[in-house]
Amino acid sequence: MNLQKLDLNLLVALDALLTEQSVTRAANRIFLSQPAMSGSLMRLREHFQDELVVRVGRSMVLTPFGARLAPRVAQLLASIGEVIATRPGFDPATSDREFTVVASEYLLAVFLPLVTARVAATAPHVTLDIQLRAGDHEQRMQAGEVDAALTVSGLALPGHPVAPLFEDEYVCVAWQGNDRIGEALTMDDFLACGHAVRSMSLYHSYTLEERWLSRLGHRRQVALRAPTFDSLPRMIVGTELIASMQRRLAEMSAQVSPIRILAHPAQVPPLVALLQWPSFRDSDPGIQWLRQLVQDTAREAYGPPPSPSGAAGD
């Protein structure tokens, strides 16, 4: 390997250029002047014999070669950062390390409080930066900006290891004063009722329940959309609407809202909560500790995890 042909400091500039697709934004990202970034781009184009980014109209876009290069450069820089940050071991009692944990809205509500309590008890100086999953999740995982992700199968990223944590099932909830619904909810009742549903985002356009209903040939009547699953029980109070959600979240909601929990008539397959982490951080002692803590927390709260092959997902 001949590294003399390319100043490795240019890799940082290359990553910024491929990510931002703008000389100005790339310069601001790594605190360079715009002329210096333009010079870096010229050297990179000469080295790779490719334009990397080109102007199309009023915007800059990646060339096909630049698009192929972008994730590889991001992962390479993340690996270099991992090597530089490597320490002989990890002592949770004394470490002041910060871990970034990305979670789905559901797992943020029902499971992460158990994890944070355990971290506070065993690693008092560790900081958890907990964030909701967003559209750039895959890019951030590839770049090493995420230490662990709590998700569900069906939303797990390819190419990174996963560990199943626990299962949950879909149920229906109705206001306690909803006389339209009896002790049990039939499929006819389900389809005749108006439904409150969670609004889907650009990066999460379906739920397991919706996919299952579509497979069965059913289509429900959507009367209300809300931004989060945990807001649905509050939205249906005082109405004849029903909502579908995960049982554990429904049970939490029933403690503060006057709702009834009913078996889902479509018998939707269970979803499986998963822990995922960057593949290139598999041997990081700190990540290993965090993974074990999360898995131990799930096992103590919910019992042995399901088999990976049984993960249906959301």
PDB file of C-alpha atoms in Angstrom:
ATOM      1  CA  MET A   1       0.000   0.000   0.000  1.00  0.00           C
ATOM      2  CA  ASN A   2       1.513   3.320  -1.089  1.00  0.00           C
ATOM      3  CA  LEU A   3       0.029   6.084   1.069  1.00  0.00           C
ATOM      4  CA  GLN A   4       2.453   8.738  -0.174  1.00  0.00           C
ATOM      5  CA  LYS A   5       0.290   9.460  -3.222  1.00  0.00           C
ATOM      6  CA  LEU A   6      -2.557  10.782  -1.071  1.00  0.00           C
ATOM      7  CA  ASP A   7      -2.313  12.932   2.046  1.00  0.00           C
ATOM      8  CA  LEU A   8      -4.547  11.066   4.500  1.00  0.00           C
ATOM      9  CA  ASN A   9      -5.721  14.413   5.854  1.00  0.00           C
ATOM     10  CA  LEU A  10      -7.551  14.759   2.553  1.00  0.00           C
ATOM     11  CA  LEU A  11      -9.814  11.864   3.554  1.00  0.00           C
ATOM     12  CA  VAL A  12     -11.578  14.173   6.008  1.00  0.00           C
ATOM     13  CA  ALA A  13     -12.106  16.720   3.242  1.00  0.00           C
ATOM     14  CA  LEU A  14     -13.248  13.971   0.875  1.00  0.00           C
ATOM     15  CA  ASP A  15     -15.817  12.705   3.370  1.00  0.00           C
ATOM     16  CA  ALA A  16     -17.135  16.234   3.911  1.00  0.00           C
ATOM     17  CA  LEU A  17     -17.407  16.879   0.175  1.00  0.00           C
ATOM     18  CA  LEU A  18     -19.151  13.590  -0.559  1.00  0.00           C
ATOM     19  CA  THR A  19     -21.554  14.097   2.352  1.00  0.00           C
ATOM     20  CA  GLU A  20     -22.395  17.769   1.872  1.00  0.00           C
ATOM     21  CA  GLN A  21     -22.103  17.874  -1.961  1.00  0.00           C
ATOM     22  CA  SER A  22     -21.122  21.521  -1.585  1.00  0.00           C
ATOM     23  CA  VAL A  23     -17.690  23.135  -1.291  1.00  0.00           C
ATOM     24  CA  THR A  24     -19.036  25.826   1.039  1.00  0.00           C
ATOM     25  CA  ARG A  25     -20.886  23.446   3.370  1.00  0.00           C
ATOM     26  CA  ALA A  26     -17.985  20.976   3.344  1.00  0.00           C
ATOM     27  CA  ALA A  27     -15.573  23.777   4.293  1.00  0.00           C
ATOM     28  CA  ASN A  28     -17.840  24.857   7.163  1.00  0.00           C
ATOM     29  CA  ARG A  29     -18.224  21.263   8.330  1.00  0.00           C
ATOM     30  CA  ILE A  30     -14.477  20.774   8.917  1.00  0.00           C
ATOM     31  CA  PHE A  31     -13.604  24.420   9.644  1.00  0.00           C
ATOM     32  CA  LEU A  32     -11.603  25.123   6.481  1.00  0.00           C
ATOM     33  CA  SER A  33     -11.685  28.206   4.307  1.00  0.00           C
ATOM     34  CA  GLN A  34     -13.547  27.846   1.022  1.00  0.00           C
ATOM     35  CA  PRO A  35     -10.342  28.362  -1.057  1.00  0.00           C
ATOM     36  CA  ALA A  36      -8.611  25.630   0.955  1.00  0.00           C
ATOM     37  CA  MET A  37     -11.531  23.244   0.376  1.00  0.00           C
ATOM     38  CA  SER A  38     -11.529  24.069  -3.345  1.00  0.00           C
ATOM     39  CA  GLY A  39      -7.824  23.210  -3.420  1.00  0.00           C
ATOM     40  CA  SER A  40      -8.510  19.916  -1.641  1.00  0.00           C
ATOM     41  CA  LEU A  41     -11.204  19.070  -4.190  1.00  0.00           C
ATOM     42  CA  MET A  42      -8.794  19.763  -7.032  1.00  0.00           C
ATOM     43  CA  ARG A  43      -6.180  17.438  -5.502  1.00  0.00           C
ATOM     44  CA  LEU A  44      -8.767  14.725  -4.884  1.00  0.00           C
ATOM     45  CA  ARG A  45     -10.040  14.934  -8.456  1.00  0.00           C
ATOM     46  CA  GLU A  46      -6.485  14.603  -9.713  1.00  0.00           C
ATOM     47  CA  HIS A  47      -5.794  11.604  -7.486  1.00  0.00           C
ATOM     48  CA  PHE A  48      -8.975   9.680  -8.293  1.00  0.00           C
ATOM     49  CA  GLN A  49      -9.172  10.795 -11.925  1.00  0.00           C
ATOM     50  CA  ASP A  50     -12.838  11.596 -11.393  1.00  0.00           C
ATOM     51  CA  GLU A  51     -14.795  14.801 -10.821  1.00  0.00           C
ATOM     52  CA  LEU A  52     -16.389  13.332  -7.634  1.00  0.00           C
ATOM     53  CA  VAL A  53     -18.991  16.140  -7.469  1.00  0.00           C
ATOM     54  CA  VAL A  54     -20.334  18.056 -10.449  1.00  0.00           C
ATOM     55  CA  ARG A  55     -22.711  20.965 -10.891  1.00  0.00           C
ATOM     56  CA  VAL A  56     -26.147  20.180 -12.295  1.00  0.00           C
ATOM     57  CA  GLY A  57     -28.226  23.328 -12.612  1.00  0.00           C
ATOM     58  CA  ARG A  58     -27.919  25.207  -9.328  1.00  0.00           C
ATOM     59  CA  SER A  59     -26.910  22.157  -7.283  1.00  0.00           C
ATOM     60  CA  MET A  60     -23.912  19.858  -6.928  1.00  0.00           C
ATOM     61  CA  VAL A  61     -24.410  16.096  -7.251  1.00  0.00           C
ATOM     62  CA  LEU A  62     -22.120  13.117  -6.842  1.00  0.00           C
ATOM     63  CA  THR A  63     -20.720  11.358  -9.872  1.00  0.00           C
ATOM     64  CA  PRO A  64     -21.434   7.602  -9.997  1.00  0.00           C
ATOM     65  CA  PHE A  65     -17.887   6.975  -8.756  1.00  0.00           C
ATOM     66  CA  GLY A  66     -18.344   9.539  -5.958  1.00  0.00           C
ATOM     67  CA  ALA A  67     -21.600   7.870  -4.908  1.00  0.00           C
ATOM     68  CA  ARG A  68     -19.858   4.482  -4.689  1.00  0.00           C
ATOM     69  CA  LEU A  69     -16.969   6.005  -2.775  1.00  0.00           C
ATOM     70  CA  ALA A  70     -19.034   7.911  -0.166  1.00  0.00           C
ATOM     71  CA  PRO A  71     -20.069   5.049   2.189  1.00  0.00           C
ATOM     72  CA  ARG A  72     -16.617   3.451   1.969  1.00  0.00           C
ATOM     73  CA  VAL A  73     -14.888   6.695   2.966  1.00  0.00           C
ATOM     74  CA  ALA A  74     -17.325   7.271   5.846  1.00  0.00           C
ATOM     75  CA  GLN A  75     -16.731   3.764   7.189  1.00  0.00           C
ATOM     76  CA  LEU A  76     -12.970   4.076   6.751  1.00  0.00           C
ATOM     77  CA  LEU A  77     -12.882   7.287   8.784  1.00  0.00           C
ATOM     78  CA  ALA A  78     -15.089   5.708  11.434  1.00  0.00           C
ATOM     79  CA  SER A  79     -12.685   2.751  11.651  1.00  0.00           C
ATOM     80  CA  ILE A  80      -9.694   5.088  11.946  1.00  0.00           C
ATOM     81  CA  GLY A  81     -11.474   6.977  14.716  1.00  0.00           C
ATOM     82  CA  GLU A  82     -12.213   3.701  16.439  1.00  0.00           C
ATOM     83  CA  VAL A  83      -8.522   2.727  16.374  1.00  0.00           C
ATOM     84  CA  ILE A  84      -7.485   6.111  17.750  1.00  0.00           C
ATOM     85  CA  ALA A  85     -10.067   5.921  20.554  1.00  0.00           C
ATOM     86  CA  THR A  86      -9.201   2.338  21.517  1.00  0.00           C
ATOM     87  CA  ARG A  87      -8.193   1.830  25.154  1.00  0.00           C
ATOM     88  CA  PRO A  88      -6.975  -1.352  26.891  1.00  0.00           C
ATOM     89  CA  GLY A  89     -10.336  -1.995  28.502  1.00  0.00           C
ATOM     90  CA  PHE A  90     -13.547  -0.481  29.831  1.00  0.00           C
ATOM     91  CA  ASP A  91     -14.358  -0.020  33.512  1.00  0.00           C
ATOM     92  CA  PRO A  92     -18.000   1.081  33.878  1.00  0.00           C
ATOM     93  CA  ALA A  93     -17.420   2.179  37.473  1.00  0.00           C
ATOM     94  CA  THR A  94     -14.887   4.832  36.450  1.00  0.00           C
ATOM     95  CA  SER A  95     -15.441   5.508  32.737  1.00  0.00           C
ATOM     96  CA  ASP A  96     -16.806   8.914  31.679  1.00  0.00           C
ATOM     97  CA  ARG A  97     -17.452   7.783  28.118  1.00  0.00           C
ATOM     98  CA  GLU A  98     -20.492   9.003  26.181  1.00  0.00           C
ATOM     99  CA  PHE A  99     -22.585   6.515  24.191  1.00  0.00           C
ATOM    100  CA  THR A 100     -25.038   7.523  21.469  1.00  0.00           C
ATOM    101  CA  VAL A 101     -28.118   5.277  21.507  1.00  0.00           C
ATOM    102  CA  VAL A 102     -30.735   5.590  18.766  1.00  0.00           C
ATOM    103  CA  ALA A 103     -34.169   4.155  19.510  1.00  0.00           C
ATOM    104  CA  SER A 104     -37.577   3.784  17.931  1.00  0.00           C
ATOM    105  CA  GLU A 105     -40.395   5.720  19.566  1.00  0.00           C
ATOM    106  CA  TYR A 106     -41.896   2.485  20.937  1.00  0.00           C
ATOM    107  CA  LEU A 107     -38.682   1.268  22.566  1.00  0.00           C
ATOM    108  CA  LEU A 108     -37.915   4.735  23.897  1.00  0.00           C
ATOM    109  CA  ALA A 109     -41.178   4.549  25.836  1.00  0.00           C
ATOM    110  CA  VAL A 110     -41.329   0.957  27.064  1.00  0.00           C
ATOM    111  CA  PHE A 111     -37.736  -0.256  27.369  1.00  0.00           C
ATOM    112  CA  LEU A 112     -35.122   2.498  27.495  1.00  0.00           C
ATOM    113  CA  PRO A 113     -36.100   3.701  31.009  1.00  0.00           C
ATOM    114  CA  LEU A 114     -35.071   0.265  32.285  1.00  0.00           C
ATOM    115  CA  VAL A 115     -31.729   0.585  30.497  1.00  0.00           C
ATOM    116  CA  THR A 116     -31.026   4.098  31.765  1.00  0.00           C
ATOM    117  CA  ALA A 117     -31.734   3.043  35.347  1.00  0.00           C
ATOM    118  CA  ARG A 118     -29.267   0.163  35.050  1.00  0.00           C
ATOM    119  CA  VAL A 119     -26.608   2.377  33.488  1.00  0.00           C
ATOM    120  CA  ALA A 120     -27.019   4.959  36.270  1.00  0.00           C
ATOM    121  CA  ALA A 121     -26.589   2.241  38.892  1.00  0.00           C
ATOM    122  CA  THR A 122     -23.534   0.539  37.372  1.00  0.00           C
ATOM    123  CA  ALA A 123     -21.777   3.311  35.449  1.00  0.00           C
ATOM    124  CA  PRO A 124     -22.424   6.601  37.292  1.00  0.00           C
ATOM    125  CA  HIS A 125     -20.060   8.694  35.147  1.00  0.00           C
ATOM    126  CA  VAL A 126     -21.182   7.367  31.745  1.00  0.00           C
ATOM    127  CA  THR A 127     -23.347   9.665  29.601  1.00  0.00           C
ATOM    128  CA  LEU A 128     -26.107   8.348  27.349  1.00  0.00           C
ATOM    129  CA  ASP A 129     -27.070  10.504  24.370  1.00  0.00           C
ATOM    130  CA  ILE A 130     -30.476   9.043  23.473  1.00  0.00           C
ATOM    131  CA  GLN A 131     -31.946  10.021  20.112  1.00  0.00           C
ATOM    132  CA  LEU A 132     -34.990   9.033  18.073  1.00  0.00           C
ATOM    133  CA  ARG A 133     -34.298   7.217  14.837  1.00  0.00           C
ATOM    134  CA  ALA A 134     -34.275   9.609  11.885  1.00  0.00           C
ATOM    135  CA  GLY A 135     -33.960   9.426   8.122  1.00  0.00           C
ATOM    136  CA  ASP A 136     -30.148   9.586   8.211  1.00  0.00           C
ATOM    137  CA  HIS A 137     -29.880   6.597  10.571  1.00  0.00           C
ATOM    138  CA  GLU A 138     -28.089   4.320   8.100  1.00  0.00           C
ATOM    139  CA  GLN A 139     -25.583   7.005   7.158  1.00  0.00           C
ATOM    140  CA  ARG A 140     -24.856   7.754  10.818  1.00  0.00           C
ATOM    141  CA  MET A 141     -24.401   4.064  11.618  1.00  0.00           C
ATOM    142  CA  GLN A 142     -21.940   3.707   8.732  1.00  0.00           C
ATOM    143  CA  ALA A 143     -20.065   6.799   9.931  1.00  0.00           C
ATOM    144  CA  GLY A 144     -19.708   5.469  13.470  1.00  0.00           C
ATOM    145  CA  GLU A 145     -21.919   8.178  14.975  1.00  0.00           C
ATOM    146  CA  VAL A 146     -24.212   5.578  16.595  1.00  0.00           C
ATOM    147  CA  ASP A 147     -22.975   3.183  19.275  1.00  0.00           C
ATOM    148  CA  ALA A 148     -26.164   1.143  19.608  1.00  0.00           C
ATOM    149  CA  ALA A 149     -29.633   1.137  18.079  1.00  0.00           C
ATOM    150  CA  LEU A 150     -32.831  -0.199  19.604  1.00  0.00           C
ATOM    151  CA  THR A 151     -35.160  -1.116  16.784  1.00  0.00           C
ATOM    152  CA  VAL A 152     -37.475  -3.870  15.589  1.00  0.00           C
ATOM    153  CA  SER A 153     -36.891  -6.440  12.903  1.00  0.00           C
ATOM    154  CA  GLY A 154     -37.987  -5.141   9.567  1.00  0.00           C
ATOM    155  CA  LEU A 155     -36.238  -1.857  10.355  1.00  0.00           C
ATOM    156  CA  ALA A 156     -32.815  -3.341  11.169  1.00  0.00           C
ATOM    157  CA  LEU A 157     -30.020  -2.205   8.865  1.00  0.00           C
ATOM    158  CA  PRO A 158     -28.278  -4.744   6.629  1.00  0.00           C
ATOM    159  CA  GLY A 159     -24.601  -5.390   7.223  1.00  0.00           C
ATOM    160  CA  HIS A 160     -24.618  -4.765  10.982  1.00  0.00           C
ATOM    161  CA  PRO A 161     -25.056  -7.403  13.713  1.00  0.00           C
ATOM    162  CA  VAL A 162     -28.304  -7.695  15.665  1.00  0.00           C
ATOM    163  CA  ALA A 163     -29.415  -9.437  18.851  1.00  0.00           C
ATOM    164  CA  PRO A 164     -33.112 -10.145  19.602  1.00  0.00           C
ATOM    165  CA  LEU A 165     -34.314  -8.764  22.936  1.00  0.00           C
ATOM    166  CA  PHE A 166     -38.006  -9.562  23.438  1.00  0.00           C
ATOM    167  CA  GLU A 167     -41.352  -9.953  21.682  1.00  0.00           C
ATOM    168  CA  ASP A 168     -44.498  -7.868  21.905  1.00  0.00           C
ATOM    169  CA  GLU A 169     -47.907  -8.226  20.295  1.00  0.00           C
ATOM    170  CA  TYR A 170     -50.349  -5.863  18.645  1.00  0.00           C
ATOM    171  CA  VAL A 171     -53.614  -5.173  20.474  1.00  0.00           C
ATOM    172  CA  CYS A 172     -56.510  -2.799  19.957  1.00  0.00           C
ATOM    173  CA  VAL A 173     -57.528  -0.090  22.406  1.00  0.00           C
ATOM    174  CA  ALA A 174     -60.897   1.652  22.832  1.00  0.00           C
ATOM    175  CA  TRP A 175     -62.260   4.289  25.176  1.00  0.00           C
ATOM    176  CA  GLN A 176     -63.925   2.717  28.222  1.00  0.00           C
ATOM    177  CA  GLY A 177     -67.101   4.620  27.419  1.00  0.00           C
ATOM    178  CA  ASN A 178     -67.269   3.310  23.842  1.00  0.00           C
ATOM    179  CA  ASP A 179     -70.521   1.297  23.914  1.00  0.00           C
ATOM    180  CA  ARG A 180     -70.092   0.305  20.278  1.00  0.00           C
ATOM    181  CA  ILE A 181     -67.416  -2.218  21.303  1.00  0.00           C
ATOM    182  CA  GLY A 182     -68.300  -5.224  23.451  1.00  0.00           C
ATOM    183  CA  GLU A 183     -66.050  -7.466  25.510  1.00  0.00           C
ATOM    184  CA  ALA A 184     -64.371  -8.778  22.360  1.00  0.00           C
ATOM    185  CA  LEU A 185     -63.553  -7.159  19.029  1.00  0.00           C
ATOM    186  CA  THR A 186     -64.589  -9.098  15.939  1.00  0.00           C
ATOM    187  CA  MET A 187     -63.081  -8.568  12.514  1.00  0.00           C
ATOM    188  CA  ASP A 188     -66.378  -7.059  11.368  1.00  0.00           C
ATOM    189  CA  ASP A 189     -66.254  -4.615  14.299  1.00  0.00           C
ATOM    190  CA  PHE A 190     -62.630  -3.796  13.491  1.00  0.00           C
ATOM    191  CA  LEU A 191     -63.377  -2.948   9.872  1.00  0.00           C
ATOM    192  CA  ALA A 192     -66.573  -1.027  10.688  1.00  0.00           C
ATOM    193  CA  CYS A 193     -64.912   1.253  13.246  1.00  0.00           C
ATOM    194  CA  GLY A 194     -63.026   4.451  12.534  1.00  0.00           C
ATOM    195  CA  HIS A 195     -59.341   4.112  13.366  1.00  0.00           C
ATOM    196  CA  ALA A 196     -56.749   6.390  14.935  1.00  0.00           C
ATOM    197  CA  VAL A 197     -53.318   5.586  13.490  1.00  0.00           C
ATOM    198  CA  ARG A 198     -49.779   6.800  13.834  1.00  0.00           C
ATOM    199  CA  SER A 199     -48.599   9.021  10.989  1.00  0.00           C
ATOM    200  CA  MET A 200     -45.772   7.338   9.137  1.00  0.00           C
ATOM    201  CA  SER A 201     -42.536   9.120   8.261  1.00  0.00           C
ATOM    202  CA  LEU A 202     -40.469   9.111   5.070  1.00  0.00           C
ATOM    203  CA  TYR A 203     -38.105   6.462   6.448  1.00  0.00           C
ATOM    204  CA  HIS A 204     -40.812   4.301   8.055  1.00  0.00           C
ATOM    205  CA  SER A 205     -43.775   3.973   5.717  1.00  0.00           C
ATOM    206  CA  TYR A 206     -45.517   0.902   7.156  1.00  0.00           C
ATOM    207  CA  THR A 207     -46.145  -1.082  10.307  1.00  0.00           C
ATOM    208  CA  LEU A 208     -46.249  -4.824  10.664  1.00  0.00           C
ATOM    209  CA  GLU A 209     -49.971  -4.575  11.357  1.00  0.00           C
ATOM    210  CA  GLU A 210     -50.648  -2.662   8.138  1.00  0.00           C
ATOM    211  CA  ARG A 211     -48.623  -5.111   6.094  1.00  0.00           C
ATOM    212  CA  TRP A 212     -50.470  -8.022   7.700  1.00  0.00           C
ATOM    213  CA  LEU A 213     -53.916  -6.498   7.099  1.00  0.00           C
ATOM    214  CA  SER A 214     -53.004  -5.842   3.473  1.00  0.00           C
ATOM    215  CA  ARG A 215     -51.916  -9.452   3.071  1.00  0.00           C
ATOM    216  CA  LEU A 216     -55.318 -10.547   4.415  1.00  0.00           C
ATOM    217  CA  GLY A 217     -57.082  -8.219   1.984  1.00  0.00           C
ATOM    218  CA  HIS A 218     -58.450  -5.887   4.667  1.00  0.00           C
ATOM    219  CA  ARG A 219     -58.477  -2.094   4.609  1.00  0.00           C
ATOM    220  CA  ARG A 220     -59.456  -0.097   7.682  1.00  0.00           C
ATOM    221  CA  GLN A 221     -61.157   3.304   7.847  1.00  0.00           C
ATOM    222  CA  VAL A 222     -58.621   5.891   9.016  1.00  0.00           C
ATOM    223  CA  ALA A 223     -60.353   8.766  10.807  1.00  0.00           C
ATOM    224  CA  LEU A 224     -57.434  10.316  12.699  1.00  0.00           C
ATOM    225  CA  ARG A 225     -53.651  10.447  12.388  1.00  0.00           C
ATOM    226  CA  ALA A 226     -51.400  11.236  15.350  1.00  0.00           C
ATOM    227  CA  PRO A 227     -47.622  11.762  15.451  1.00  0.00           C
ATOM    228  CA  THR A 228     -46.797   9.080  18.042  1.00  0.00           C
ATOM    229  CA  PHE A 229     -48.087   5.698  19.156  1.00  0.00           C
ATOM    230  CA  ASP A 230     -48.329   6.768  22.790  1.00  0.00           C
ATOM    231  CA  SER A 231     -50.621   9.687  21.849  1.00  0.00           C
ATOM    232  CA  LEU A 232     -53.226   7.396  20.277  1.00  0.00           C
ATOM    233  CA  PRO A 233     -54.967   6.334  23.540  1.00  0.00           C
ATOM    234  CA  ARG A 234     -55.441   9.981  24.546  1.00  0.00           C
ATOM    235  CA  MET A 235     -56.799  10.837  21.098  1.00  0.00           C
ATOM    236  CA  ILE A 236     -59.581   8.213  21.210  1.00  0.00           C
ATOM    237  CA  VAL A 237     -60.925   9.096  24.669  1.00  0.00           C
ATOM    238  CA  GLY A 238     -64.484  10.372  24.288  1.00  0.00           C
ATOM    239  CA  THR A 239     -64.857   8.889  20.785  1.00  0.00           C
ATOM    240  CA  GLU A 240     -65.931   5.655  19.107  1.00  0.00           C
ATOM    241  CA  LEU A 241     -62.559   5.343  17.407  1.00  0.00           C
ATOM    242  CA  ILE A 242     -60.218   2.439  18.060  1.00  0.00           C
ATOM    243  CA  ALA A 243     -56.456   2.216  17.684  1.00  0.00           C
ATOM    244  CA  SER A 244     -53.892  -0.539  17.273  1.00  0.00           C
ATOM    245  CA  MET A 245     -50.625  -0.510  19.196  1.00  0.00           C
ATOM    246  CA  GLN A 246     -48.098  -2.664  21.017  1.00  0.00           C
ATOM    247  CA  ARG A 247     -49.415  -4.361  24.167  1.00  0.00           C
ATOM    248  CA  ARG A 248     -46.726  -3.083  26.518  1.00  0.00           C
ATOM    249  CA  LEU A 249     -47.321   0.475  25.375  1.00  0.00           C
ATOM    250  CA  ALA A 250     -51.099  -0.021  25.674  1.00  0.00           C
ATOM    251  CA  GLU A 251     -50.710  -1.288  29.245  1.00  0.00           C
ATOM    252  CA  MET A 252     -48.641   1.772  30.152  1.00  0.00           C
ATOM    253  CA  SER A 253     -51.274   4.018  28.580  1.00  0.00           C
ATOM    254  CA  ALA A 254     -54.108   2.298  30.442  1.00  0.00           C
ATOM    255  CA  GLN A 255     -52.566   3.476  33.710  1.00  0.00           C
ATOM    256  CA  VAL A 256     -53.237   7.114  32.815  1.00  0.00           C
ATOM    257  CA  SER A 257     -56.054   7.018  30.209  1.00  0.00           C
ATOM    258  CA  PRO A 258     -59.538   5.428  30.485  1.00  0.00           C
ATOM    259  CA  ILE A 259     -59.084   2.808  27.783  1.00  0.00           C
ATOM    260  CA  ARG A 260     -59.783  -0.887  27.342  1.00  0.00           C
ATOM    261  CA  ILE A 261     -57.290  -3.296  25.795  1.00  0.00           C
ATOM    262  CA  LEU A 262     -58.733  -5.861  23.372  1.00  0.00           C
ATOM    263  CA  ALA A 263     -57.218  -8.751  21.463  1.00  0.00           C
ATOM    264  CA  HIS A 264     -56.483  -7.869  17.863  1.00  0.00           C
ATOM    265  CA  PRO A 265     -58.936  -9.798  15.650  1.00  0.00           C
ATOM    266  CA  ALA A 266     -56.420 -10.186  12.804  1.00  0.00           C
ATOM    267  CA  GLN A 267     -53.937 -12.090  14.994  1.00  0.00           C
ATOM    268  CA  VAL A 268     -51.005  -9.988  13.802  1.00  0.00           C
ATOM    269  CA  PRO A 269     -47.645 -11.783  14.212  1.00  0.00           C
ATOM    270  CA  PRO A 270     -45.574 -10.481  17.151  1.00  0.00           C
ATOM    271  CA  LEU A 271     -42.930  -7.844  16.613  1.00  0.00           C
ATOM    272  CA  VAL A 272     -39.407  -8.474  17.919  1.00  0.00           C
ATOM    273  CA  ALA A 273     -37.322  -5.792  19.595  1.00  0.00           C
ATOM    274  CA  LEU A 274     -33.700  -5.823  18.475  1.00  0.00           C
ATOM    275  CA  LEU A 275     -30.363  -4.421  19.560  1.00  0.00           C
ATOM    276  CA  GLN A 276     -28.056  -3.426  16.694  1.00  0.00           C
ATOM    277  CA  TRP A 277     -24.551  -1.960  16.628  1.00  0.00           C
ATOM    278  CA  PRO A 278     -21.912  -0.996  14.011  1.00  0.00           C
ATOM    279  CA  SER A 279     -20.155  -4.048  12.598  1.00  0.00           C
ATOM    280  CA  PHE A 280     -16.718  -2.419  12.855  1.00  0.00           C
ATOM    281  CA  ARG A 281     -17.203  -1.844  16.612  1.00  0.00           C
ATOM    282  CA  ASP A 282     -17.881  -5.455  17.444  1.00  0.00           C
ATOM    283  CA  SER A 283     -14.713  -5.760  19.578  1.00  0.00           C
ATOM    284  CA  ASP A 284     -14.928  -2.370  21.315  1.00  0.00           C
ATOM    285  CA  PRO A 285     -14.897  -3.114  25.107  1.00  0.00           C
ATOM    286  CA  GLY A 286     -17.271  -0.241  25.841  1.00  0.00           C
ATOM    287  CA  ILE A 287     -19.766  -1.324  23.185  1.00  0.00           C
ATOM    288  CA  GLN A 288     -19.490  -4.904  24.410  1.00  0.00           C
ATOM    289  CA  TRP A 289     -20.364  -3.740  27.933  1.00  0.00           C
ATOM    290  CA  LEU A 290     -23.335  -1.698  26.692  1.00  0.00           C
ATOM    291  CA  ARG A 291     -24.619  -4.584  24.562  1.00  0.00           C
ATOM    292  CA  GLN A 292     -24.445  -6.986  27.493  1.00  0.00           C
ATOM    293  CA  LEU A 293     -26.178  -4.510  29.790  1.00  0.00           C
ATOM    294  CA  VAL A 294     -29.039  -4.015  27.311  1.00  0.00           C
ATOM    295  CA  GLN A 295     -29.443  -7.758  26.768  1.00  0.00           C
ATOM    296  CA  ASP A 296     -29.336  -8.489  30.511  1.00  0.00           C
ATOM    297  CA  THR A 297     -31.936  -5.779  31.144  1.00  0.00           C
ATOM    298  CA  ALA A 298     -34.294  -7.263  28.538  1.00  0.00           C
ATOM    299  CA  ARG A 299     -33.827 -10.790  29.858  1.00  0.00           C
ATOM    300  CA  GLU A 300     -34.573  -9.784  33.449  1.00  0.00           C
ATOM    301  CA  ALA A 301     -37.640  -7.769  32.426  1.00  0.00           C
ATOM    302  CA  TYR A 302     -39.133 -10.042  29.771  1.00  0.00           C
ATOM    303  CA  GLY A 303     -37.439 -13.431  29.964  1.00  0.00           C
ATOM    304  CA  PRO A 304     -35.237 -15.221  27.399  1.00  0.00           C
ATOM    305  CA  PRO A 305     -35.087 -13.554  23.977  1.00  0.00           C
ATOM    306  CA  PRO A 306     -36.856 -15.062  20.962  1.00  0.00           C
ATOM    307  CA  SER A 307     -34.822 -16.903  18.381  1.00  0.00           C
ATOM    308  CA  PRO A 308     -33.481 -14.686  15.568  1.00  0.00           C
ATOM    309  CA  SER A 309     -35.381 -16.748  12.989  1.00  0.00           C
ATOM    310  CA  GLY A 310     -38.656 -15.923  14.705  1.00  0.00           C
ATOM    311  CA  ALA A 311     -38.275 -12.168  14.354  1.00  0.00           C
ATOM    312  CA  ALA A 312     -41.235 -10.869  12.377  1.00  0.00           C
ATOM    313  CA  GLY A 313     -40.609  -7.156  12.712  1.00  0.00           C
ATOM    314  CA  ASP A 314     -42.410  -3.856  12.367  1.00  0.00           C
TER     315      ASP A 314
END
